CSV table of C-alpha atoms in Angstrom, one decimal:
chain,number,residue,atom,x,y,z
A,13,MET,CA,-20.9,-40.6,-20.9
A,14,THR,CA,-17.7,-38.7,-19.9
A,15,LYS,CA,-15.9,-35.6,-20.1
A,16,GLY,CA,-12.2,-36.3,-20.0
A,17,ASN,CA,-11.8,-38.6,-17.1
A,18,ARG,CA,-14.8,-37.7,-15.5
A,19,LEU,CA,-18.3,-39.2,-15.2
A,20,TYR,CA,-21.2,-37.3,-16.3
A,21,VAL,CA,-23.8,-37.6,-13.4
A,22,PRO,CA,-27.3,-37.0,-15.2
A,23,LYS,CA,-29.9,-34.8,-13.6
A,24,GLY,CA,-32.6,-36.6,-12.5
A,25,GLY,CA,-33.5,-38.2,-9.1
A,26,ASP,CA,-30.9,-37.2,-6.2
A,27,LEU,CA,-27.8,-39.1,-7.2
A,28,ARG,CA,-26.2,-35.6,-7.7
A,29,LYS,CA,-26.9,-34.9,-3.6
A,30,SER,CA,-25.6,-37.9,-2.9
A,31,LEU,CA,-22.4,-37.8,-4.5
A,32,ILE,CA,-22.0,-33.9,-2.9
A,33,SER,CA,-23.0,-35.7,0.7
A,34,GLU,CA,-20.4,-38.5,0.1
A,35,CYS,CA,-17.6,-35.9,-0.1
A,36,HIS,CA,-19.1,-33.7,2.5
A,37,ASP,CA,-20.7,-35.1,5.5
A,38,THR,CA,-18.7,-38.5,5.6
A,39,LEU,CA,-15.8,-39.1,7.9
A,40,TRP,CA,-13.4,-39.3,5.1
A,41,ALA,CA,-14.3,-35.7,4.2
A,42,GLY,CA,-15.2,-34.2,7.0
A,43,HIS,CA,-17.2,-31.7,6.4
A,44,GLN,CA,-15.2,-29.2,4.6
A,45,GLY,CA,-15.7,-26.0,3.3
A,46,GLU,CA,-17.1,-24.9,-0.4
A,47,GLU,CA,-13.9,-25.0,-2.3
A,48,ARG,CA,-12.4,-28.6,-0.6
A,49,THR,CA,-15.9,-30.0,-1.4
A,50,TYR,CA,-16.2,-29.0,-4.8
A,51,ALA,CA,-12.4,-30.2,-5.2
A,52,LEU,CA,-13.5,-33.6,-4.1
A,53,VAL,CA,-16.9,-33.9,-6.4
A,54,GLN,CA,-15.2,-32.4,-9.4
A,55,ARG,CA,-12.2,-35.0,-9.4
A,56,ALA,CA,-14.7,-37.5,-10.6
A,57,TYR,CA,-17.6,-36.0,-11.4
A,58,TYR,CA,-19.4,-33.5,-13.6
A,59,TRP,CA,-22.4,-32.0,-14.5
A,60,PRO,CA,-23.5,-28.6,-15.4
A,61,GLN,CA,-23.5,-25.9,-12.6
A,62,MET,CA,-21.8,-28.2,-10.4
A,63,ARG,CA,-20.3,-25.6,-8.2
A,64,ASP,CA,-23.4,-23.7,-7.9
A,65,ASP,CA,-25.1,-27.2,-6.0
A,66,VAL,CA,-22.2,-27.4,-4.1
A,67,GLU,CA,-22.3,-24.0,-3.0
A,68,THR,CA,-25.9,-24.5,-2.0
A,69,TYR,CA,-25.5,-27.6,-0.1
A,70,VAL,CA,-22.4,-26.3,2.1
A,71,ARG,CA,-24.4,-23.3,3.0
A,72,THR,CA,-27.3,-25.1,4.3
A,73,CYS,CA,-25.7,-28.4,5.8
A,74,LEU,CA,-27.1,-28.0,9.2
A,75,ILE,CA,-24.4,-29.4,10.9
A,76,CYS,CA,-21.6,-27.1,9.9
A,77,GLN,CA,-23.6,-24.3,11.0
A,78,GLN,CA,-23.9,-25.8,14.3
A,79,ASP,CA,-20.9,-27.0,15.1
A,80,LYS,CA,-18.3,-24.6,13.2
A,81,ALA,CA,-16.5,-21.7,14.7
A,82,ASP,CA,-17.6,-18.0,13.5
A,83,HIS,CA,-14.3,-16.5,12.0
A,84,GLN,CA,-15.6,-13.1,10.5
A,85,LYS,CA,-15.3,-10.2,12.3
A,86,LYS,CA,-18.0,-9.0,14.6
A,87,ALA,CA,-19.3,-6.0,13.6
A,88,GLY,CA,-19.7,-2.6,15.1
A,89,LEU,CA,-22.1,-0.7,16.8
A,90,LEU,CA,-24.0,1.8,14.3
A,91,HIS,CA,-24.3,5.3,15.2
A,92,HIS,CA,-26.4,8.0,14.9
A,93,PHE,CA,-24.8,11.0,12.9
A,94,PRO,CA,-25.4,14.2,15.0
A,95,SER,CA,-28.5,16.6,14.3
A,96,GLN,CA,-27.6,19.8,13.1
A,97,ARG,CA,-28.8,22.5,14.7
A,98,ASP,CA,-27.0,25.9,13.6
A,99,PRO,CA,-29.5,27.1,11.0
A,100,GLY,CA,-26.5,29.7,9.9
A,101,ARG,CA,-24.7,26.6,8.6
A,102,VAL,CA,-25.3,24.2,6.6
A,103,SER,CA,-24.5,20.1,7.5
A,104,PRO,CA,-25.4,18.2,3.6
A,105,TRP,CA,-25.4,14.4,2.8
A,106,THR,CA,-24.0,14.2,-0.6
A,107,THR,CA,-24.5,11.7,-3.2
A,108,PHE,CA,-24.0,10.9,-6.9
A,109,LEU,CA,-27.5,9.6,-9.4
A,110,VAL,CA,-25.7,8.4,-12.9
A,111,LEU,CA,-27.9,9.2,-15.8
A,112,PRO,CA,-28.2,8.7,-19.7
A,113,LYS,CA,-25.3,11.1,-20.6
A,114,VAL,CA,-27.0,14.1,-22.8
A,115,GLY,CA,-23.6,16.5,-24.4
A,116,ASP,CA,-21.4,17.0,-21.3
A,117,LEU,CA,-24.3,16.5,-18.9
A,118,GLY,CA,-24.3,12.4,-17.5
A,119,SER,CA,-25.0,12.5,-13.6
A,120,ILE,CA,-26.9,14.9,-11.0
A,121,ILE,CA,-24.9,15.2,-7.2
A,122,VAL,CA,-27.7,15.2,-4.3
A,123,VAL,CA,-27.3,17.5,-1.8
A,124,VAL,CA,-29.8,17.4,0.8
A,125,ASP,CA,-29.3,19.4,4.0
A,126,ARG,CA,-29.9,17.8,7.2
A,127,LEU,CA,-31.6,20.9,8.8
A,128,SER,CA,-33.9,22.1,6.8
A,129,LYS,CA,-34.3,19.0,4.7
A,130,TYR,CA,-34.1,21.5,1.5
A,131,ALA,CA,-32.6,19.4,-1.4
A,132,THR,CA,-30.1,20.6,-4.3
A,133,PHE,CA,-30.2,18.9,-7.2
A,134,ILE,CA,-26.6,19.7,-9.4
A,135,ALA,CA,-26.2,18.3,-13.5
A,136,ALA,CA,-22.4,17.1,-13.5
A,137,PRO,CA,-20.6,15.3,-16.0
A,138,LYS,CA,-20.7,11.5,-16.0
A,139,HIS,CA,-17.1,11.1,-15.1
A,140,VAL,CA,-16.4,14.7,-13.0
A,141,THR,CA,-13.3,15.0,-11.2
A,142,ALA,CA,-13.4,15.7,-7.4
A,143,GLU,CA,-11.7,19.1,-8.6
A,144,GLY,CA,-15.0,19.9,-11.1
A,145,THR,CA,-17.0,18.2,-8.0
A,146,ALA,CA,-15.5,20.6,-5.8
A,147,HIS,CA,-16.3,23.6,-8.1
A,148,LEU,CA,-19.9,22.6,-8.1
A,149,PHE,CA,-20.2,22.2,-4.7
A,150,PHE,CA,-18.7,25.5,-4.2
A,151,LYS,CA,-20.8,27.3,-6.9
A,152,HIS,CA,-24.2,25.5,-5.7
A,153,ILE,CA,-23.8,25.3,-1.8
A,154,VAL,CA,-21.2,26.9,-0.1
A,155,SER,CA,-22.5,30.2,-1.6
A,156,ILE,CA,-25.2,29.5,1.0
A,157,GLY,CA,-23.9,29.0,3.9
A,158,ALA,CA,-20.8,27.3,5.5
A,159,CYS,CA,-20.4,23.7,6.1
A,160,GLN,CA,-20.2,22.5,9.6
A,161,ASP,CA,-20.2,19.0,8.4
A,162,ILE,CA,-20.8,17.0,5.5
A,163,VAL,CA,-21.7,13.4,4.8
A,164,SER,CA,-21.1,11.3,1.9
A,165,ASP,CA,-20.7,8.0,-0.1
A,166,ARG,CA,-17.3,6.5,-0.6
A,167,ASP,CA,-17.1,7.5,-3.6
A,168,SER,CA,-13.7,8.1,-4.9
A,169,ARG,CA,-14.3,11.5,-5.6
A,170,PHE,CA,-15.0,12.7,-1.8
A,171,THR,CA,-12.6,10.0,-0.2
A,172,GLY,CA,-9.2,11.2,-2.4
A,173,VAL,CA,-6.6,13.6,-0.4
A,174,PHE,CA,-8.3,16.9,-2.3
A,175,TRP,CA,-11.3,16.9,-0.5
A,176,THR,CA,-9.7,15.9,2.9
A,177,GLU,CA,-7.5,18.8,2.3
A,178,LEU,CA,-10.0,20.9,1.1
A,179,PHE,CA,-12.3,20.7,4.1
A,180,LYS,CA,-9.6,21.1,6.5
A,181,ILE,CA,-8.8,24.6,5.3
A,182,LEU,CA,-12.3,25.8,5.6
A,183,GLY,CA,-12.8,24.0,9.1
A,184,SER,CA,-15.5,21.7,7.7
A,185,LYS,CA,-15.7,17.9,8.7
A,186,LEU,CA,-16.3,15.2,6.2
A,187,SER,CA,-17.7,12.0,7.5
A,188,MET,CA,-18.5,8.8,4.9
A,189,SER,CA,-21.3,6.7,5.2
A,190,SER,CA,-21.0,2.9,5.8
A,191,SER,CA,-19.6,0.8,3.0
A,192,TYR,CA,-22.6,-1.2,1.5
A,193,HIS,CA,-25.1,0.4,4.0
A,194,PRO,CA,-27.0,3.3,2.0
A,195,GLN,CA,-29.5,3.1,4.9
A,196,SER,CA,-27.0,5.4,6.8
A,197,ASP,CA,-27.4,8.3,4.6
A,198,GLY,CA,-31.0,7.8,4.6
A,199,GLN,CA,-32.4,11.4,3.6
A,200,THR,CA,-30.5,11.5,0.7
A,201,GLU,CA,-31.4,7.9,-0.8
A,202,ARG,CA,-35.1,9.0,-0.2
A,203,PHE,CA,-34.7,11.8,-2.0
A,204,ASN,CA,-32.6,9.6,-4.6
A,205,SER,CA,-36.0,7.4,-5.1
A,206,MET,CA,-38.4,10.6,-5.4
A,207,LEU,CA,-36.1,12.3,-8.2
A,208,GLU,CA,-36.1,8.6,-10.0
A,209,GLU,CA,-39.9,8.5,-9.6
A,210,TYR,CA,-40.1,11.6,-10.9
A,211,LEU,CA,-37.9,11.7,-13.7
A,212,ARG,CA,-39.9,8.4,-14.6
A,213,HIS,CA,-42.6,10.5,-15.2
A,214,PHE,CA,-41.8,13.6,-16.4
A,215,VAL,CA,-38.8,12.5,-18.4
A,216,ARG,CA,-39.6,11.3,-22.4
A,217,GLY,CA,-38.5,8.1,-23.4
A,218,THR,CA,-35.8,8.9,-25.4
A,219,GLN,CA,-34.2,9.6,-21.5
A,220,LYS,CA,-32.5,13.0,-23.2
A,221,ASP,CA,-34.2,15.5,-21.7
A,222,TRP,CA,-33.5,15.2,-18.4
A,223,VAL,CA,-31.5,18.6,-18.4
A,224,ASP,CA,-34.4,20.6,-19.2
A,225,GLN,CA,-36.2,19.4,-16.0
A,226,PRO,CA,-36.5,22.5,-13.6
A,227,TRP,CA,-34.4,21.3,-11.3
A,228,THR,CA,-31.2,21.4,-13.0
């Protein structure tokens, strides 16, 4: 069987693996990367999920792992966020939890104070703007006490110029958790997990009564 000018390779046996090896391990192939190896194989052959098979083969090639230089940038050292010791000022962790839309509401802003561990859950529109988030934050959080510093995830509602200038005026510091590393915001992630568990226990199957729960 053929597909265009390419020969179809059946799944049985080690033929597919042998062809990938020929286009990767040999002297003329030179242990190239995934894209170049795939280009060589697919010139003359065809089978479903060929790219996946090539990627798996190249990524698990022992010689490539041992001999090739690592071109990835070294990760920096992790730093702990400083502990908050002043009970007169709030130092919250902030993140968003998206839920099924009910009326104008479709998310919960989760705020956890680093000193007291007190959590506040604020019902908000699913696509609330930076200005809308600020209004809710001032209504529910700043009314409790001035914010010394705030740690949030990298949601665009917190990374924009609006929030940066706002906290500059207030004399507060705005910090971001590490990208793709929710553990750096561990306290809030823990409360998110607890909140999701609570929702599973007490919200009906329609998922439309979460706004009626006592924490909203």
